Amino acid sequence: KYTWTQPNNTITQDSSFILPNVGNEASGYYEMIASNGACSDTVGIDVVVLPTPRLSIPEVILTDFCTPVVLSPHIYDDTNVSYQWTPQLGLSCNDCPNPQIQSLVQSSYQLKVENEFLCSDSTKVDIILDKEKLVFAPNIMQPSSASGNDHFFITPGCVTQFIHDIDINDRWGNSVFSSHADTVDD
């Protein structure tokens, strides 16, 4: 007969004992008493579950690069960690928790965090240029309207320096205006 006593004083009767989920709550003293009815023996072990960091960061970050892009991971369970961002090209730092992307040199970055017990976690984030925010142009206008919606305008994003081609069509697809620039004048 085998009797296991766990740190939370739960008693189990089996020849083996398996911890289904190992977290900090599993740390403690485990004792097993083996008995054949005539005699018994006791053995115990002190189990220490080391803290393990867990990472969370969006898999994809869409940006127009008009505002600085700062990588901001969330760390759970053990926040006393060292940081290693790779590749370091284009980052303000490679060993800090929140590096800023200085320019779009890399389309993805990996982060590995490690605590003092060499327990680690890693993740990857993709940086994608949000093309929807490069230029804004209204898709509907009404010439000679009294409501103020009678002008066509283009609002460039911060990364747009020059518009090479523009085509404006009416609601039936007929061309109303078209322009093509061969060169960029400074």
PDB file of C-alpha atoms in Angstrom:
ATOM      1  CA  LYS A   1       0.000   0.000   0.000  1.00  0.00           C
ATOM      2  CA  TYR A   2       1.372   3.421  -1.011  1.00  0.00           C
ATOM      3  CA  THR A   3       0.173   6.688   0.483  1.00  0.00           C
ATOM      4  CA  TRP A   4       1.311  10.025  -0.947  1.00  0.00           C
ATOM      5  CA  THR A   5       0.869  13.261   0.980  1.00  0.00           C
ATOM      6  CA  GLN A   6       1.202  16.447  -1.071  1.00  0.00           C
ATOM      7  CA  PRO A   7       2.185  19.939   0.182  1.00  0.00           C
ATOM      8  CA  ASN A   8      -1.494  20.981   0.345  1.00  0.00           C
ATOM      9  CA  ASN A   9      -2.198  17.892   2.540  1.00  0.00           C
ATOM     10  CA  THR A  10      -4.027  16.038  -0.229  1.00  0.00           C
ATOM     11  CA  ILE A  11      -3.604  12.274   0.163  1.00  0.00           C
ATOM     12  CA  THR A  12      -3.368   9.887  -2.796  1.00  0.00           C
ATOM     13  CA  GLN A  13      -3.177   6.086  -2.667  1.00  0.00           C
ATOM     14  CA  ASP A  14      -1.123   4.805  -5.622  1.00  0.00           C
ATOM     15  CA  SER A  15       2.310   3.351  -6.331  1.00  0.00           C
ATOM     16  CA  SER A  16       3.281   6.414  -8.376  1.00  0.00           C
ATOM     17  CA  PHE A  17       2.415  10.060  -8.260  1.00  0.00           C
ATOM     18  CA  ILE A  18       2.299  12.362 -11.305  1.00  0.00           C
ATOM     19  CA  LEU A  19       2.040  16.133 -11.181  1.00  0.00           C
ATOM     20  CA  PRO A  20      -0.295  16.994 -14.074  1.00  0.00           C
ATOM     21  CA  ASN A  21       0.446  20.759 -14.067  1.00  0.00           C
ATOM     22  CA  VAL A  22       3.689  22.027 -12.684  1.00  0.00           C
ATOM     23  CA  GLY A  23       3.543  25.592 -11.455  1.00  0.00           C
ATOM     24  CA  ASN A  24       4.789  27.448  -8.387  1.00  0.00           C
ATOM     25  CA  GLU A  25       1.883  25.975  -6.408  1.00  0.00           C
ATOM     26  CA  ALA A  26       3.408  22.494  -6.895  1.00  0.00           C
ATOM     27  CA  SER A  27       6.461  23.414  -4.807  1.00  0.00           C
ATOM     28  CA  GLY A  28       6.677  21.829  -1.381  1.00  0.00           C
ATOM     29  CA  TYR A  29       7.352  18.626   0.510  1.00  0.00           C
ATOM     30  CA  TYR A  30       6.020  15.324  -0.887  1.00  0.00           C
ATOM     31  CA  GLU A  31       5.970  12.278   1.363  1.00  0.00           C
ATOM     32  CA  MET A  32       5.298   8.658   0.457  1.00  0.00           C
ATOM     33  CA  ILE A  33       4.616   5.883   2.969  1.00  0.00           C
ATOM     34  CA  ALA A  34       4.958   2.318   1.676  1.00  0.00           C
ATOM     35  CA  SER A  35       3.437  -0.416   3.801  1.00  0.00           C
ATOM     36  CA  ASN A  36       3.029  -4.164   3.355  1.00  0.00           C
ATOM     37  CA  GLY A  37       0.832  -4.508   6.450  1.00  0.00           C
ATOM     38  CA  ALA A  38       3.644  -5.726   8.736  1.00  0.00           C
ATOM     39  CA  CYS A  39       6.132  -2.911   8.309  1.00  0.00           C
ATOM     40  CA  SER A  40       6.344   0.442   6.574  1.00  0.00           C
ATOM     41  CA  ASP A  41       8.902   2.897   5.317  1.00  0.00           C
ATOM     42  CA  THR A  42       8.657   6.636   4.674  1.00  0.00           C
ATOM     43  CA  VAL A  43      10.478   8.682   2.060  1.00  0.00           C
ATOM     44  CA  GLY A  44      10.062  12.340   1.192  1.00  0.00           C
ATOM     45  CA  ILE A  45      11.323  14.868  -1.256  1.00  0.00           C
ATOM     46  CA  ASP A  46      11.268  18.638  -1.261  1.00  0.00           C
ATOM     47  CA  VAL A  47      10.245  19.859  -4.729  1.00  0.00           C
ATOM     48  CA  VAL A  48      11.062  23.398  -5.831  1.00  0.00           C
ATOM     49  CA  VAL A  49       9.454  24.512  -9.080  1.00  0.00           C
ATOM     50  CA  LEU A  50      11.525  27.299 -10.558  1.00  0.00           C
ATOM     51  CA  PRO A  51       9.654  30.325 -11.908  1.00  0.00           C
ATOM     52  CA  THR A  52       9.384  30.354 -15.693  1.00  0.00           C
ATOM     53  CA  PRO A  53       8.662  33.537 -17.642  1.00  0.00           C
ATOM     54  CA  ARG A  54       5.889  33.583 -20.242  1.00  0.00           C
ATOM     55  CA  LEU A  55       5.795  36.090 -23.103  1.00  0.00           C
ATOM     56  CA  SER A  56       2.934  37.685 -24.966  1.00  0.00           C
ATOM     57  CA  ILE A  57       3.225  40.163 -27.859  1.00  0.00           C
ATOM     58  CA  PRO A  58       1.023  40.671 -30.917  1.00  0.00           C
ATOM     59  CA  GLU A  59       2.097  38.420 -33.782  1.00  0.00           C
ATOM     60  CA  VAL A  60       1.676  41.310 -36.259  1.00  0.00           C
ATOM     61  CA  ILE A  61       2.082  45.057 -35.798  1.00  0.00           C
ATOM     62  CA  LEU A  62       0.626  47.249 -38.578  1.00  0.00           C
ATOM     63  CA  THR A  63       2.230  50.674 -38.789  1.00  0.00           C
ATOM     64  CA  ASP A  64       2.554  53.639 -41.113  1.00  0.00           C
ATOM     65  CA  PHE A  65       5.749  54.726 -39.301  1.00  0.00           C
ATOM     66  CA  CYS A  66       4.300  58.197 -38.686  1.00  0.00           C
ATOM     67  CA  THR A  67       4.564  57.570 -34.968  1.00  0.00           C
ATOM     68  CA  PRO A  68       7.429  55.663 -33.374  1.00  0.00           C
ATOM     69  CA  VAL A  69       6.954  51.911 -33.193  1.00  0.00           C
ATOM     70  CA  VAL A  70       7.851  50.574 -29.752  1.00  0.00           C
ATOM     71  CA  LEU A  71       7.871  46.828 -29.187  1.00  0.00           C
ATOM     72  CA  SER A  72       6.078  46.172 -25.884  1.00  0.00           C
ATOM     73  CA  PRO A  73       5.898  42.540 -24.784  1.00  0.00           C
ATOM     74  CA  HIS A  74       3.957  41.440 -21.703  1.00  0.00           C
ATOM     75  CA  ILE A  75       5.757  39.072 -19.348  1.00  0.00           C
ATOM     76  CA  TYR A  76       3.939  36.837 -16.904  1.00  0.00           C
ATOM     77  CA  ASP A  77       4.959  34.621 -13.965  1.00  0.00           C
ATOM     78  CA  ASP A  78       8.587  35.842 -13.673  1.00  0.00           C
ATOM     79  CA  THR A  79       9.414  39.406 -14.634  1.00  0.00           C
ATOM     80  CA  ASN A  80      13.023  39.362 -13.398  1.00  0.00           C
ATOM     81  CA  VAL A  81      14.459  38.480 -16.806  1.00  0.00           C
ATOM     82  CA  SER A  82      17.072  39.491 -19.327  1.00  0.00           C
ATOM     83  CA  TYR A  83      16.006  40.449 -22.849  1.00  0.00           C
ATOM     84  CA  GLN A  84      17.542  39.473 -26.180  1.00  0.00           C
ATOM     85  CA  TRP A  85      16.013  40.928 -29.366  1.00  0.00           C
ATOM     86  CA  THR A  86      17.277  39.587 -32.691  1.00  0.00           C
ATOM     87  CA  PRO A  87      18.245  40.793 -35.137  1.00  0.00           C
ATOM     88  CA  GLN A  88      19.361  44.032 -33.527  1.00  0.00           C
ATOM     89  CA  LEU A  89      19.535  45.921 -36.837  1.00  0.00           C
ATOM     90  CA  GLY A  90      16.981  48.758 -36.804  1.00  0.00           C
ATOM     91  CA  LEU A  91      16.311  48.615 -33.040  1.00  0.00           C
ATOM     92  CA  SER A  92      17.241  51.271 -30.478  1.00  0.00           C
ATOM     93  CA  CYS A  93      18.547  48.482 -28.204  1.00  0.00           C
ATOM     94  CA  ASN A  94      18.662  44.701 -28.273  1.00  0.00           C
ATOM     95  CA  ASP A  95      18.722  43.970 -24.519  1.00  0.00           C
ATOM     96  CA  CYS A  96      15.951  46.216 -23.203  1.00  0.00           C
ATOM     97  CA  PRO A  97      12.252  45.461 -22.619  1.00  0.00           C
ATOM     98  CA  ASN A  98      10.811  48.074 -25.039  1.00  0.00           C
ATOM     99  CA  PRO A  99      13.050  48.854 -28.017  1.00  0.00           C
ATOM    100  CA  GLN A 100      11.956  51.394 -30.592  1.00  0.00           C
ATOM    101  CA  ILE A 101      12.170  50.489 -34.265  1.00  0.00           C
ATOM    102  CA  GLN A 102      14.307  53.227 -35.778  1.00  0.00           C
ATOM    103  CA  SER A 103      13.603  52.369 -39.396  1.00  0.00           C
ATOM    104  CA  LEU A 104      11.965  49.509 -41.255  1.00  0.00           C
ATOM    105  CA  VAL A 105      15.066  47.425 -41.871  1.00  0.00           C
ATOM    106  CA  GLN A 106      13.690  44.098 -40.693  1.00  0.00           C
ATOM    107  CA  SER A 107      10.191  42.769 -41.218  1.00  0.00           C
ATOM    108  CA  SER A 108      10.277  40.583 -38.102  1.00  0.00           C
ATOM    109  CA  TYR A 109      11.995  40.409 -34.742  1.00  0.00           C
ATOM    110  CA  GLN A 110      12.413  37.637 -32.192  1.00  0.00           C
ATOM    111  CA  LEU A 111      12.525  38.102 -28.433  1.00  0.00           C
ATOM    112  CA  LYS A 112      13.984  35.667 -25.938  1.00  0.00           C
ATOM    113  CA  VAL A 113      13.692  36.305 -22.206  1.00  0.00           C
ATOM    114  CA  GLU A 114      15.605  34.320 -19.637  1.00  0.00           C
ATOM    115  CA  ASN A 115      15.568  34.381 -15.836  1.00  0.00           C
ATOM    116  CA  GLU A 116      18.346  33.660 -13.341  1.00  0.00           C
ATOM    117  CA  PHE A 117      17.538  29.924 -13.406  1.00  0.00           C
ATOM    118  CA  LEU A 118      18.007  29.806 -17.215  1.00  0.00           C
ATOM    119  CA  CYS A 119      14.284  29.258 -17.709  1.00  0.00           C
ATOM    120  CA  SER A 120      13.214  31.050 -20.883  1.00  0.00           C
ATOM    121  CA  ASP A 121      10.475  31.806 -23.356  1.00  0.00           C
ATOM    122  CA  SER A 122      10.623  33.275 -26.848  1.00  0.00           C
ATOM    123  CA  THR A 123       8.289  34.760 -29.421  1.00  0.00           C
ATOM    124  CA  LYS A 124       8.285  36.514 -32.794  1.00  0.00           C
ATOM    125  CA  VAL A 125       6.591  39.678 -34.066  1.00  0.00           C
ATOM    126  CA  ASP A 126       6.118  40.744 -37.701  1.00  0.00           C
ATOM    127  CA  ILE A 127       6.209  44.443 -38.629  1.00  0.00           C
ATOM    128  CA  ILE A 128       4.011  45.276 -41.626  1.00  0.00           C
ATOM    129  CA  LEU A 129       3.632  48.626 -43.384  1.00  0.00           C
ATOM    130  CA  ASP A 130      -0.050  49.602 -43.240  1.00  0.00           C
ATOM    131  CA  LYS A 131      -0.629  50.610 -46.865  1.00  0.00           C
ATOM    132  CA  GLU A 132      -4.141  51.823 -46.067  1.00  0.00           C
ATOM    133  CA  LYS A 133      -2.642  54.782 -44.188  1.00  0.00           C
ATOM    134  CA  LEU A 134      -0.131  55.871 -46.854  1.00  0.00           C
ATOM    135  CA  VAL A 135      -2.571  58.217 -48.602  1.00  0.00           C
ATOM    136  CA  PHE A 136      -6.154  59.215 -47.843  1.00  0.00           C
ATOM    137  CA  ALA A 137      -8.451  60.266 -50.660  1.00  0.00           C
ATOM    138  CA  PRO A 138     -12.234  60.423 -50.403  1.00  0.00           C
ATOM    139  CA  ASN A 139     -13.967  57.858 -52.557  1.00  0.00           C
ATOM    140  CA  ILE A 140     -17.154  59.898 -53.050  1.00  0.00           C
ATOM    141  CA  MET A 141     -17.652  63.580 -53.917  1.00  0.00           C
ATOM    142  CA  GLN A 142     -20.389  65.634 -55.515  1.00  0.00           C
ATOM    143  CA  PRO A 143     -19.257  68.568 -57.691  1.00  0.00           C
ATOM    144  CA  SER A 144     -21.200  71.821 -57.184  1.00  0.00           C
ATOM    145  CA  SER A 145     -22.625  70.559 -53.897  1.00  0.00           C
ATOM    146  CA  ALA A 146     -23.831  73.009 -51.262  1.00  0.00           C
ATOM    147  CA  SER A 147     -22.951  70.522 -48.501  1.00  0.00           C
ATOM    148  CA  GLY A 148     -19.207  71.149 -48.811  1.00  0.00           C
ATOM    149  CA  ASN A 149     -18.418  67.769 -50.350  1.00  0.00           C
ATOM    150  CA  ASP A 150     -17.580  69.331 -53.704  1.00  0.00           C
ATOM    151  CA  HIS A 151     -13.753  69.270 -53.675  1.00  0.00           C
ATOM    152  CA  PHE A 152     -11.408  66.403 -54.302  1.00  0.00           C
ATOM    153  CA  PHE A 153      -8.336  66.366 -52.081  1.00  0.00           C
ATOM    154  CA  ILE A 154      -5.536  63.990 -51.191  1.00  0.00           C
ATOM    155  CA  THR A 155      -4.064  63.761 -47.714  1.00  0.00           C
ATOM    156  CA  PRO A 156      -0.673  62.057 -47.786  1.00  0.00           C
ATOM    157  CA  GLY A 157       0.621  60.078 -44.837  1.00  0.00           C
ATOM    158  CA  CYS A 158       3.959  60.972 -43.314  1.00  0.00           C
ATOM    159  CA  VAL A 159       5.855  58.491 -45.508  1.00  0.00           C
ATOM    160  CA  THR A 160       4.291  59.626 -48.819  1.00  0.00           C
ATOM    161  CA  GLN A 161       6.536  62.100 -50.612  1.00  0.00           C
ATOM    162  CA  PHE A 162       5.255  61.968 -54.169  1.00  0.00           C
ATOM    163  CA  ILE A 163       2.213  60.615 -56.006  1.00  0.00           C
ATOM    164  CA  HIS A 164       3.189  59.292 -59.429  1.00  0.00           C
ATOM    165  CA  ASP A 165      -0.219  58.388 -60.856  1.00  0.00           C
ATOM    166  CA  ILE A 166      -3.769  59.460 -60.186  1.00  0.00           C
ATOM    167  CA  ASP A 167      -6.981  58.398 -61.884  1.00  0.00           C
ATOM    168  CA  ILE A 168     -10.420  59.737 -60.970  1.00  0.00           C
ATOM    169  CA  ASN A 169     -13.492  57.965 -62.349  1.00  0.00           C
ATOM    170  CA  ASP A 170     -17.196  58.625 -62.150  1.00  0.00           C
ATOM    171  CA  ARG A 171     -19.581  56.091 -60.663  1.00  0.00           C
ATOM    172  CA  TRP A 172     -19.828  54.237 -63.991  1.00  0.00           C
ATOM    173  CA  GLY A 173     -16.054  53.865 -64.342  1.00  0.00           C
ATOM    174  CA  ASN A 174     -15.553  56.615 -66.932  1.00  0.00           C
ATOM    175  CA  SER A 175     -12.342  58.595 -66.554  1.00  0.00           C
ATOM    176  CA  VAL A 176     -12.886  62.137 -65.270  1.00  0.00           C
ATOM    177  CA  PHE A 177      -9.243  62.999 -64.605  1.00  0.00           C
ATOM    178  CA  SER A 178      -5.914  61.251 -65.097  1.00  0.00           C
ATOM    179  CA  SER A 179      -2.345  62.343 -64.478  1.00  0.00           C
ATOM    180  CA  HIS A 180       1.033  60.633 -64.654  1.00  0.00           C
ATOM    181  CA  ALA A 181       4.332  62.139 -63.510  1.00  0.00           C
ATOM    182  CA  ASP A 182       7.487  60.984 -65.284  1.00  0.00           C
ATOM    183  CA  THR A 183       9.956  62.482 -62.806  1.00  0.00           C
ATOM    184  CA  VAL A 184      10.015  63.840 -59.301  1.00  0.00           C
ATOM    185  CA  ASP A 185      10.860  67.552 -59.074  1.00  0.00           C
ATOM    186  CA  ASP A 186      12.553  68.661 -55.870  1.00  0.00           C
TER     187      ASP A 186
END
